[in-house]
């Protein structure tokens, strides 16, 4: 129809004009494995239309293809998709994405073909090792080689992080200091110094940006980088690690793969000072063997639910079809379906804006004792303040959430004129919110605190608009 293949018309053309025979060899092993015969769905092909060639596994449903292919025969469609696959691989001179060919049968993907034919992405995830603790050990040589924890050593203190020397004892982030001390009696507590961590964070981000503009920081010490344009992402990762070590005297671990999920998992795989690459050809086997709790995007609660469904590894998860996962996990089911196949379409977003930061805790025993609640609130607040700093978050609305023993939930909020800029301010507002709640004789089972509503306008922006007006 005279349009480029980005919108699908080229494909229509190639079908009628130079239809290729099904090649005996295809350039990518994955293609054969993922060349899926659709079944189910409105216009599922009748059995006689199926092609059951060598290497084609007619077992997985990818739904209907009626929109894109109209009334063409199954055989034609295969020829067509193979032709397409070969031409794309030729044209792009690159391995085509995992699952791609299978996906070509699916109507809505067919429509968004331009995205699907992008070269294989190369994503790096970098994460500093025992970040706050390493900074403290760098600062004070007497702490090096010793088990240290960053945080307060009080009855209400919580460990922000522990040095690698402390980890064999079980000391880790978010552990109450009292427990940490019990696990490791010689543990040395060091107070956090956020200004220093922020400065180091800036240093490493500057290094990242020398390699790509596509940097998405996740917190002070970790970021995703899209280095698709580079020949070898692994070499870039190695270089970045070396630069970080030279410029900051600290070590980082890097994960390299074809998407965010896998890169993030990979960076954790050889910590500390690790570098681990999951190459496209290894993705499938890697994911199949991976316990679901290690998937980035599947939290502890979801993993637990999956265990109850007898889903323990990627391979188990792969047995479930998309509709069943969506039925059980809601919208997230779509993502889980992709994860099981090593697919994660999330882009590296350099300007992603975090909307809120929060934490909550459920009590072992429901309570209406205000002193106790106030103490629980203090612990939650400390965690929230910690996260605000870790994510350099700014927000001016504080939301208190309470869940009662009848499972009803209420929220109370207060908005300030400026962003919460201290733990004291957060303490004042949250206590005030709690004091204003009438429990109506019920007991509380959960308390949560969230800070959101980032102030948008800055003085500079106003100034800019003013300049334009004058012009
Ligand atoms: P992480 O990268 O999760 O931990 P880490 O860098 O200390 O150790 P690892 O080698 O396993 O990556 O978090 C980065 C920093 O964020 C960490 O040094 C301290 C802070 N942090 C908290 O304050 N509370 C937390 O619960 C977590 C997880 C981190
Ligand atoms: Mg880290």
Short mmCIF file of C-alpha atoms and ligand atoms in Angstrom, two decimals:
data_model
loop_
_atom_site.label_atom_id
_atom_site.label_comp_id
_atom_site.label_asym_id
_atom_site.label_seq_id
_atom_site.Cartn_x
_atom_site.Cartn_y
_atom_site.Cartn_z
CA UNK A 1 0.00 0.00 0.00
CA UNK A 2 2.96 2.20 -0.55
CA UNK A 3 3.80 2.79 3.07
CA UNK A 4 6.85 1.77 4.96
CA UNK A 5 6.95 -1.48 6.84
CA UNK A 6 6.79 0.31 10.14
CA UNK A 7 3.04 0.36 9.84
CA UNK A 8 2.73 -3.09 8.40
CA UNK A 9 2.03 -2.29 4.78
CA UNK A 10 5.40 -3.40 3.58
CA UNK A 11 4.65 -6.77 4.98
CA UNK A 12 1.44 -6.98 3.06
CA UNK A 13 3.43 -6.13 -0.03
CA UNK A 14 6.08 -8.67 0.64
CA UNK A 15 3.47 -11.32 1.10
CA UNK A 16 1.88 -10.91 -2.29
CA UNK A 17 4.87 -9.87 -4.37
CA UNK A 18 7.88 -11.79 -3.24
CA UNK A 19 6.67 -14.45 -0.97
CA UNK A 20 9.56 -16.57 0.15
CA UNK A 21 9.49 -20.26 0.66
CA UNK A 22 10.00 -21.45 4.19
CA UNK A 23 13.75 -21.59 4.51
CA UNK A 24 15.32 -24.74 5.80
CA UNK A 25 17.70 -22.77 7.88
CA UNK A 26 16.83 -19.69 9.84
CA UNK A 27 19.32 -17.32 11.35
CA UNK A 28 18.27 -17.58 14.91
CA UNK A 29 17.70 -20.69 16.96
CA UNK A 30 15.20 -18.88 19.08
CA UNK A 31 13.05 -18.35 16.11
CA UNK A 32 12.33 -22.00 15.65
CA UNK A 33 11.72 -22.48 19.28
CA UNK A 34 9.35 -19.59 19.47
CA UNK A 35 7.64 -20.08 16.21
CA UNK A 36 4.36 -20.64 17.80
CA UNK A 37 1.22 -21.97 16.28
CA UNK A 38 -1.71 -19.94 17.46
CA UNK A 39 -4.61 -21.72 18.96
CA UNK A 40 -7.62 -20.52 20.85
CA UNK A 41 -9.02 -17.05 20.32
CA UNK A 42 -11.74 -15.98 17.97
CA UNK A 43 -10.22 -16.89 14.66
CA UNK A 44 -7.97 -19.70 15.68
CA UNK A 45 -6.83 -21.57 12.61
CA UNK A 46 -8.34 -24.92 12.01
CA UNK A 47 -6.09 -27.81 12.64
CA UNK A 48 -5.63 -28.70 9.01
CA UNK A 49 -4.09 -25.33 8.42
CA UNK A 50 -1.27 -25.85 10.81
CA UNK A 51 2.20 -26.30 9.59
CA UNK A 52 4.08 -28.79 11.62
CA UNK A 53 7.56 -28.50 10.20
CA UNK A 54 10.77 -29.53 11.76
CA UNK A 55 11.59 -27.49 14.80
CA UNK A 56 8.19 -25.91 15.03
CA UNK A 57 6.62 -26.49 18.38
CA UNK A 58 2.89 -26.19 17.99
CA UNK A 59 2.15 -26.02 21.66
CA UNK A 60 1.82 -22.52 22.93
CA UNK A 61 -1.05 -20.20 22.43
CA UNK A 62 -0.39 -16.69 21.36
CA UNK A 63 -3.97 -15.85 20.61
CA UNK A 64 -5.73 -14.70 17.52
CA UNK A 65 -4.27 -13.05 14.48
CA UNK A 66 -7.40 -12.04 12.70
CA UNK A 67 -6.89 -8.29 12.62
CA UNK A 68 -3.55 -8.27 10.99
CA UNK A 69 -3.84 -11.14 8.62
CA UNK A 70 -7.46 -11.05 7.57
CA UNK A 71 -8.42 -14.20 5.78
CA UNK A 72 -5.05 -15.52 4.68
CA UNK A 73 -4.25 -19.13 5.08
CA UNK A 74 -2.13 -20.40 7.85
CA UNK A 75 0.50 -21.62 5.40
CA UNK A 76 0.76 -18.25 3.76
CA UNK A 77 1.04 -16.62 7.10
CA UNK A 78 3.97 -18.74 8.07
CA UNK A 79 5.75 -18.13 4.82
CA UNK A 80 5.07 -14.51 5.27
CA UNK A 81 6.35 -14.37 8.83
CA UNK A 82 9.46 -16.28 7.94
CA UNK A 83 10.13 -14.02 5.00
CA UNK A 84 9.64 -11.07 7.27
CA UNK A 85 11.92 -12.47 9.87
CA UNK A 86 14.71 -13.13 7.41
CA UNK A 87 14.40 -9.72 5.78
CA UNK A 88 14.42 -7.97 9.10
CA UNK A 89 17.40 -9.88 10.34
CA UNK A 90 19.20 -9.05 7.08
CA UNK A 91 18.19 -5.44 7.15
CA UNK A 92 19.18 -4.89 10.73
CA UNK A 93 22.21 -7.08 10.70
CA UNK A 94 21.55 -8.02 14.25
CA UNK A 95 20.08 -10.84 16.18
CA UNK A 96 16.39 -10.30 16.47
CA UNK A 97 14.79 -10.09 19.82
CA UNK A 98 13.86 -13.03 21.83
CA UNK A 99 10.31 -14.14 21.20
CA UNK A 100 9.98 -11.79 18.35
CA UNK A 101 8.95 -14.14 15.63
CA UNK A 102 6.29 -15.71 17.79
CA UNK A 103 5.05 -12.31 18.62
CA UNK A 104 4.76 -11.41 14.95
CA UNK A 105 1.66 -13.54 14.78
CA UNK A 106 -0.09 -11.51 17.31
CA UNK A 107 -2.17 -8.72 15.77
CA UNK A 108 -1.38 -5.85 18.04
CA UNK A 109 2.33 -6.54 17.94
CA UNK A 110 2.12 -6.76 14.24
CA UNK A 111 0.82 -3.24 14.22
CA UNK A 112 3.62 -1.97 16.40
CA UNK A 113 6.21 -3.67 14.32
CA UNK A 114 8.69 -0.82 14.29
CA UNK A 115 9.28 -1.20 17.97
CA UNK A 116 9.60 -4.94 17.68
CA UNK A 117 12.28 -4.67 15.06
CA UNK A 118 14.56 -2.48 17.06
CA UNK A 119 17.96 -3.98 17.51
CA UNK A 120 18.44 -6.10 20.57
CA UNK A 121 18.68 -3.76 23.53
CA UNK A 122 21.72 -3.75 25.76
CA UNK A 123 21.03 -2.74 29.31
CA UNK A 124 23.49 -2.36 32.16
CA UNK A 125 22.47 -2.20 35.80
CA UNK A 126 25.08 -0.84 38.17
CA UNK A 127 24.76 -1.12 41.93
CA UNK A 128 27.36 -0.02 44.45
CA UNK A 129 28.52 -2.63 46.95
CA UNK A 130 27.42 -2.10 50.57
CA UNK A 131 27.13 1.51 49.58
CA UNK A 132 26.83 3.57 52.78
CA UNK A 133 29.08 1.14 54.67
CA UNK A 134 31.80 1.21 52.02
CA UNK A 135 31.79 5.00 52.04
CA UNK A 136 32.28 4.91 55.81
CA UNK A 137 35.09 2.38 55.55
CA UNK A 138 36.78 4.51 52.93
CA UNK A 139 36.51 7.51 55.26
CA UNK A 140 37.86 5.75 58.34
CA UNK A 141 40.59 3.18 57.65
CA UNK A 142 40.12 1.67 61.12
CA UNK A 143 36.72 0.39 59.96
CA UNK A 144 38.10 -1.46 56.97
CA UNK A 145 37.88 -5.22 57.07
CA UNK A 146 35.51 -5.03 60.03
CA UNK A 147 31.83 -5.73 60.44
CA UNK A 148 30.06 -2.39 60.45
CA UNK A 149 26.47 -1.25 60.21
CA UNK A 150 25.29 2.17 59.19
CA UNK A 151 22.46 3.36 61.43
CA UNK A 152 21.60 4.14 65.05
CA UNK A 153 22.56 1.71 67.74
CA UNK A 154 19.48 2.34 69.89
CA UNK A 155 16.46 0.30 70.90
CA UNK A 156 14.52 1.81 67.99
CA UNK A 157 17.44 1.92 65.56
CA UNK A 158 17.41 0.16 62.21
CA UNK A 159 20.35 -0.93 60.07
CA UNK A 160 20.55 0.99 56.79
CA UNK A 161 23.18 -1.34 55.46
CA UNK A 162 26.01 -3.59 56.62
CA UNK A 163 29.55 -4.08 55.37
CA UNK A 164 30.31 -7.37 53.67
CA UNK A 165 32.23 -8.43 56.77
CA UNK A 166 28.99 -8.23 58.78
CA UNK A 167 26.80 -10.06 56.30
CA UNK A 168 27.81 -13.63 57.13
CA UNK A 169 26.31 -12.98 60.58
CA UNK A 170 22.98 -12.21 58.97
CA UNK A 171 23.25 -8.45 59.46
CA UNK A 172 21.47 -6.66 56.61
CA UNK A 173 19.39 -3.64 55.64
CA UNK A 174 16.19 -2.96 57.58
CA UNK A 175 17.15 -5.21 60.49
CA UNK A 176 16.50 -3.72 63.96
CA UNK A 177 19.84 -2.64 65.44
CA UNK A 178 19.20 -4.69 68.56
CA UNK A 179 18.88 -7.86 66.51
CA UNK A 180 21.96 -6.96 64.48
CA UNK A 181 23.97 -6.52 67.66
CA UNK A 182 22.77 -9.86 68.94
CA UNK A 183 23.74 -11.59 65.72
CA UNK A 184 27.15 -9.96 65.61
CA UNK A 185 28.37 -8.72 69.02
CA UNK A 186 31.46 -6.99 67.59
CA UNK A 187 29.38 -5.00 65.10
CA UNK A 188 30.40 -1.34 64.87
CA UNK A 189 27.59 1.16 64.34
CA UNK A 190 28.33 4.27 62.31
CA UNK A 191 25.84 7.11 61.83
CA UNK A 192 24.75 7.86 58.26
CA UNK A 193 26.13 10.90 56.44
CA UNK A 194 23.77 11.53 53.55
CA UNK A 195 25.58 14.52 52.16
CA UNK A 196 28.61 12.37 51.47
CA UNK A 197 26.53 9.58 49.91
CA UNK A 198 24.82 12.14 47.71
CA UNK A 199 28.13 13.54 46.56
CA UNK A 200 29.42 10.07 45.65
CA UNK A 201 26.13 9.34 43.91
CA UNK A 202 26.62 12.46 41.79
CA UNK A 203 30.13 11.31 40.91
CA UNK A 204 28.98 7.93 39.66
CA UNK A 205 26.07 9.43 37.73
CA UNK A 206 28.53 11.74 35.98
CA UNK A 207 30.54 8.69 34.98
CA UNK A 208 27.42 6.93 33.64
CA UNK A 209 26.48 9.94 31.54
CA UNK A 210 29.80 9.83 29.75
CA UNK A 211 28.65 6.56 28.22
CA UNK A 212 25.00 7.28 27.54
CA UNK A 213 22.31 9.87 28.08
CA UNK A 214 19.90 7.05 28.86
CA UNK A 215 20.60 6.74 32.57
CA UNK A 216 17.77 5.97 34.97
CA UNK A 217 18.85 6.25 38.60
CA UNK A 218 16.86 4.01 40.93
CA UNK A 219 18.35 5.29 44.14
CA UNK A 220 21.57 6.94 45.25
CA UNK A 221 23.64 3.87 44.49
CA UNK A 222 22.08 2.19 41.48
CA UNK A 223 21.03 2.97 37.94
CA UNK A 224 20.02 1.44 34.63
CA UNK A 225 21.94 2.42 31.52
CA UNK A 226 20.81 1.75 27.97
CA UNK A 227 23.92 1.20 25.88
CA UNK A 228 22.27 -0.40 22.86
CA UNK A 229 24.46 1.74 20.61
CA UNK A 230 27.66 0.20 22.00
CA UNK A 231 29.36 -2.77 20.43
CA UNK A 232 29.92 -4.53 23.72
CA UNK A 233 27.87 -3.68 26.76
CA UNK A 234 30.05 -5.97 28.87
CA UNK A 235 33.15 -3.99 27.99
CA UNK A 236 31.38 -0.75 28.83
CA UNK A 237 30.31 -2.19 32.16
CA UNK A 238 33.86 -3.28 32.90
CA UNK A 239 35.14 0.17 32.04
CA UNK A 240 32.54 1.90 34.20
CA UNK A 241 33.43 -0.32 37.13
CA UNK A 242 37.08 0.55 36.72
CA UNK A 243 36.28 4.26 36.48
CA UNK A 244 34.17 4.12 39.61
CA UNK A 245 36.94 2.37 41.47
CA UNK A 246 39.55 4.88 40.29
CA UNK A 247 37.48 7.97 40.98
CA UNK A 248 35.74 6.98 44.18
CA UNK A 249 37.86 4.14 45.60
CA UNK A 250 34.64 2.14 45.87
CA UNK A 251 33.47 -0.99 44.13
CA UNK A 252 30.30 -1.51 42.15
CA UNK A 253 28.68 -4.59 40.68
CA UNK A 254 27.30 -4.62 37.17
CA UNK A 255 24.73 -6.73 35.39
CA UNK A 256 24.44 -6.79 31.63
CA UNK A 257 21.59 -8.18 29.58
CA UNK A 258 18.86 -7.50 27.06
CA UNK A 259 16.40 -5.81 29.41
CA UNK A 260 16.03 -4.17 32.80
CA UNK A 261 14.76 -7.18 34.65
CA UNK A 262 17.64 -9.39 33.60
CA UNK A 263 20.29 -6.70 34.04
CA UNK A 264 19.08 -6.05 37.57
CA UNK A 265 19.15 -9.73 38.45
CA UNK A 266 22.59 -10.07 36.89
CA UNK A 267 24.13 -7.25 38.92
CA UNK A 268 23.19 -9.09 42.08
CA UNK A 269 24.59 -12.37 40.88
CA UNK A 270 28.28 -11.92 41.60
CA UNK A 271 28.27 -9.28 44.32
CA UNK A 272 30.51 -7.69 45.52
CA UNK A 273 32.68 -6.27 42.75
CA UNK A 274 30.90 -8.52 40.26
CA UNK A 275 30.23 -8.38 36.57
CA UNK A 276 27.74 -10.80 35.13
CA UNK A 277 26.31 -10.92 31.63
CA UNK A 278 23.24 -12.82 30.55
CA UNK A 279 23.65 -13.04 26.77
CA UNK A 280 20.59 -13.37 24.53
CA UNK A 281 21.31 -17.03 23.87
CA UNK A 282 21.43 -17.73 27.62
CA UNK A 283 18.27 -15.88 28.59
CA UNK A 284 15.89 -18.76 28.25
CA UNK A 285 17.85 -21.24 30.31
CA UNK A 286 18.72 -18.62 32.90
CA UNK A 287 15.14 -17.57 33.43
CA UNK A 288 13.88 -21.16 33.51
CA UNK A 289 16.16 -21.98 36.42
CA UNK A 290 15.57 -18.75 38.33
CA UNK A 291 13.53 -18.89 41.56
CA UNK A 292 10.54 -16.57 41.23
CA UNK A 293 11.53 -14.54 44.29
CA UNK A 294 14.62 -13.39 42.43
CA UNK A 295 12.71 -11.86 39.54
CA UNK A 296 12.94 -8.08 39.61
CA UNK A 297 9.29 -7.06 39.76
CA UNK A 298 8.02 -10.03 41.76
CA UNK A 299 7.95 -9.05 45.42
CA UNK A 300 8.01 -11.25 48.48
CA UNK A 301 4.23 -11.37 48.83
CA UNK A 302 3.65 -12.32 45.20
CA UNK A 303 6.44 -14.89 45.33
CA UNK A 304 4.73 -16.44 48.34
CA UNK A 305 1.45 -16.63 46.46
CA UNK A 306 3.22 -18.23 43.55
CA UNK A 307 4.78 -20.81 45.82
CA UNK A 308 1.32 -21.72 47.01
CA UNK A 309 0.38 -22.24 43.37
CA UNK A 310 3.39 -24.53 43.07
CA UNK A 311 5.28 -21.99 40.98
CA UNK A 312 8.86 -21.94 42.17
CA UNK A 313 11.01 -21.21 39.14
CA UNK A 314 10.77 -19.43 35.83
CA UNK A 315 10.11 -22.78 34.20
CA UNK A 316 7.10 -23.36 36.50
CA UNK A 317 5.80 -19.87 35.78
CA UNK A 318 6.11 -20.52 32.08
CA UNK A 319 3.57 -23.30 32.30
CA UNK A 320 0.82 -20.78 33.01
CA UNK A 321 -0.91 -19.01 30.21
CA UNK A 322 -1.36 -15.28 30.22
CA UNK A 323 -5.08 -15.24 30.89
CA UNK A 324 -4.68 -17.44 33.96
CA UNK A 325 -1.93 -15.21 35.35
CA UNK A 326 -4.01 -12.10 34.77
CA UNK A 327 -6.96 -13.74 36.44
CA UNK A 328 -4.86 -14.43 39.53
CA UNK A 329 -2.57 -11.43 39.68
CA UNK A 330 -4.51 -8.72 37.86
CA UNK A 331 -2.70 -6.51 35.37
CA UNK A 332 0.69 -7.57 36.71
CA UNK A 333 -0.06 -11.01 35.24
CA UNK A 334 0.82 -9.69 31.78
CA UNK A 335 4.25 -8.71 33.02
CA UNK A 336 4.79 -12.01 34.82
CA UNK A 337 3.93 -13.83 31.61
CA UNK A 338 6.70 -11.88 29.92
CA UNK A 339 9.17 -12.33 32.76
CA UNK A 340 8.83 -16.11 32.51
CA UNK A 341 10.01 -15.79 28.92
CA UNK A 342 12.80 -13.36 29.74
CA UNK A 343 10.79 -10.53 28.21
CA UNK A 344 10.62 -7.13 29.87
CA UNK A 345 9.67 -4.21 27.65
CA UNK A 346 10.24 -1.47 30.21
CA UNK A 347 12.41 1.26 28.76
CA UNK A 348 15.25 2.97 30.56
CA UNK A 349 13.62 6.26 31.46
CA UNK A 350 16.09 9.01 32.28
CA UNK A 351 13.39 11.37 33.51
CA UNK A 352 11.13 9.05 35.38
CA UNK A 353 9.55 10.89 38.25
CA UNK A 354 8.87 9.07 41.46
CA UNK A 355 5.43 10.06 42.70
CA UNK A 356 5.69 9.08 46.34
CA UNK A 357 7.74 7.36 48.97
CA UNK A 358 6.23 5.36 51.78
CA UNK A 359 6.44 2.48 54.23
CA UNK A 360 4.07 0.58 56.46
CA UNK A 361 4.04 -2.09 59.10
CA UNK A 362 1.52 -4.68 60.20
CA UNK A 363 1.56 -5.50 63.91
CA UNK A 364 1.88 -8.96 65.34
CA UNK A 365 -1.05 -8.03 67.58
CA UNK A 366 -3.75 -5.42 66.95
CA UNK A 367 -3.64 -2.49 69.35
CA UNK A 368 -5.37 0.71 70.36
CA UNK A 369 -2.64 1.82 72.75
CA UNK A 370 -1.60 5.25 71.51
CA UNK A 371 1.87 5.13 73.05
CA UNK A 372 2.56 1.88 71.27
CA UNK A 373 1.11 3.25 68.03
CA UNK A 374 3.25 6.31 68.31
CA UNK A 375 6.34 4.10 68.65
CA UNK A 376 5.34 2.04 65.63
CA UNK A 377 4.74 5.23 63.71
CA UNK A 378 8.22 6.43 64.64
CA UNK A 379 9.77 3.29 63.15
CA UNK A 380 7.76 3.63 59.94
CA UNK A 381 8.63 7.30 59.79
CA UNK A 382 12.32 6.54 60.12
CA UNK A 383 12.09 4.18 57.18
CA UNK A 384 10.20 6.75 55.12
CA UNK A 385 12.73 9.44 55.92
CA UNK A 386 15.49 7.01 55.00
CA UNK A 387 13.84 6.36 51.65
CA UNK A 388 13.29 10.05 51.03
CA UNK A 389 17.02 10.52 51.34
CA UNK A 390 17.97 7.44 49.39
CA UNK A 391 15.78 8.55 46.50
CA UNK A 392 16.39 12.28 46.94
CA UNK A 393 12.64 12.64 46.98
CA UNK A 394 10.77 15.88 47.55
CA UNK A 395 7.12 15.88 48.57
CA UNK A 396 4.86 18.20 50.50
CA UNK A 397 1.90 15.94 51.33
CA UNK A 398 2.06 13.46 54.18
CA UNK A 399 -0.51 10.65 54.21
CA UNK A 400 -1.13 8.50 57.26
CA UNK A 401 -2.86 5.18 56.71
CA UNK A 402 -4.45 3.01 59.38
CA UNK A 403 -6.01 -0.37 58.91
CA UNK A 404 -8.34 -1.59 61.65
CA UNK A 405 -9.04 -5.04 62.97
CA UNK A 406 -12.20 -5.11 60.81
CA UNK A 407 -9.88 -4.59 57.79
CA UNK A 408 -11.36 -1.18 57.08
CA UNK A 409 -8.80 1.39 56.22
CA UNK A 410 -8.66 5.15 56.64
CA UNK A 411 -6.20 7.79 55.48
CA UNK A 412 -5.53 11.25 56.81
CA UNK A 413 -3.33 13.72 55.01
CA UNK A 414 -1.80 17.10 55.34
CA UNK A 415 -0.15 19.25 52.72
CA UNK A 416 2.56 21.74 53.58
CA UNK A 417 3.62 24.78 51.61
CA UNK A 418 7.05 23.32 50.89
CA UNK A 419 8.56 19.88 50.64
CA UNK A 420 9.27 17.93 53.84
CA UNK A 421 12.92 18.72 54.44
CA UNK A 422 13.68 17.13 57.79
CA UNK A 423 12.90 14.15 59.93
CA UNK A 424 11.55 16.55 62.56
CA UNK A 425 9.03 18.02 60.15
CA UNK A 426 7.89 14.56 59.15
CA UNK A 427 7.63 13.59 62.80
CA UNK A 428 5.55 16.62 63.68
CA UNK A 429 3.08 16.18 60.83
CA UNK A 430 2.69 12.43 61.25
CA UNK A 431 2.12 12.67 65.00
CA UNK A 432 -0.42 15.41 64.42
CA UNK A 433 -2.26 13.23 61.90
CA UNK A 434 -2.31 10.26 64.26
CA UNK A 435 -3.52 12.38 67.16
CA UNK A 436 -6.45 13.54 65.02
CA UNK A 437 -7.80 10.04 64.37
CA UNK A 438 -10.71 8.66 66.37
CA UNK A 439 -10.52 4.83 66.37
CA UNK A 440 -14.19 4.46 67.33
CA UNK A 441 -13.34 1.60 69.66
CA UNK A 442 -11.49 -0.42 67.04
CA UNK A 443 -7.97 -1.75 67.23
CA UNK A 444 -5.33 -0.96 64.67
CA UNK A 445 -3.53 -3.69 62.74
CA UNK A 446 -1.44 -1.69 60.29
CA UNK A 447 0.09 1.76 60.18
CA UNK A 448 1.57 3.35 57.08
CA UNK A 449 3.04 6.67 56.07
CA UNK A 450 3.54 8.09 52.59
CA UNK A 451 5.03 11.34 51.39
CA UNK A 452 4.01 12.53 47.94
CA UNK A 453 3.07 15.56 45.88
CA UNK A 454 6.37 16.91 44.63
CA UNK A 455 6.35 20.69 44.36
CA UNK A 456 6.63 21.43 40.63
CA UNK A 457 7.18 25.10 39.99
CA UNK A 458 10.62 26.47 40.67
CA UNK A 459 11.58 30.11 40.57
CA UNK A 460 13.58 29.56 37.38
CA UNK A 461 10.59 28.22 35.49
CA UNK A 462 8.57 31.30 36.29
CA UNK A 463 11.45 33.46 35.21
CA UNK A 464 11.68 31.65 31.88
CA UNK A 465 8.06 32.18 31.10
CA UNK A 466 8.41 35.82 31.94
CA UNK A 467 11.30 36.16 29.49
CA UNK A 468 9.24 34.63 26.73
CA UNK A 469 6.43 37.05 27.47
CA UNK A 470 8.68 40.03 27.03
CA UNK A 471 9.89 38.77 23.69
P1 LIG B 1 21.41 -1.50 48.39
O1 LIG B 1 22.07 -1.32 47.07
O2 LIG B 1 20.16 -2.30 48.47
O3 LIG B 1 22.43 -2.16 49.42
P2 LIG B 1 23.99 -1.93 49.56
O4 LIG B 1 24.54 -1.07 48.49
O5 LIG B 1 24.28 -1.46 50.93
O6 LIG B 1 24.56 -3.41 49.45
P3 LIG B 1 24.67 -4.32 48.15
O7 LIG B 1 26.13 -4.58 47.98
O8 LIG B 1 23.91 -5.54 48.47
O9 LIG B 1 24.10 -3.53 47.01
O10 LIG B 1 21.06 -0.08 48.98
C1 LIG B 1 21.90 1.03 48.80
C2 LIG B 1 21.94 1.87 50.04
O11 LIG B 1 20.63 2.29 50.41
C3 LIG B 1 22.49 1.15 51.23
O12 LIG B 1 23.90 1.25 51.32
C4 LIG B 1 21.80 1.81 52.38
C5 LIG B 1 20.49 2.30 51.82
N1 LIG B 1 19.39 1.42 52.24
C6 LIG B 1 18.69 1.76 53.38
O13 LIG B 1 18.96 2.78 54.01
N2 LIG B 1 17.66 0.94 53.79
C7 LIG B 1 17.33 -0.19 53.12
O14 LIG B 1 16.41 -0.91 53.50
C8 LIG B 1 18.08 -0.53 51.94
C9 LIG B 1 17.76 -1.79 51.17
C10 LIG B 1 19.09 0.30 51.55
MG1 LIG B 2 24.05 -1.42 46.48
#
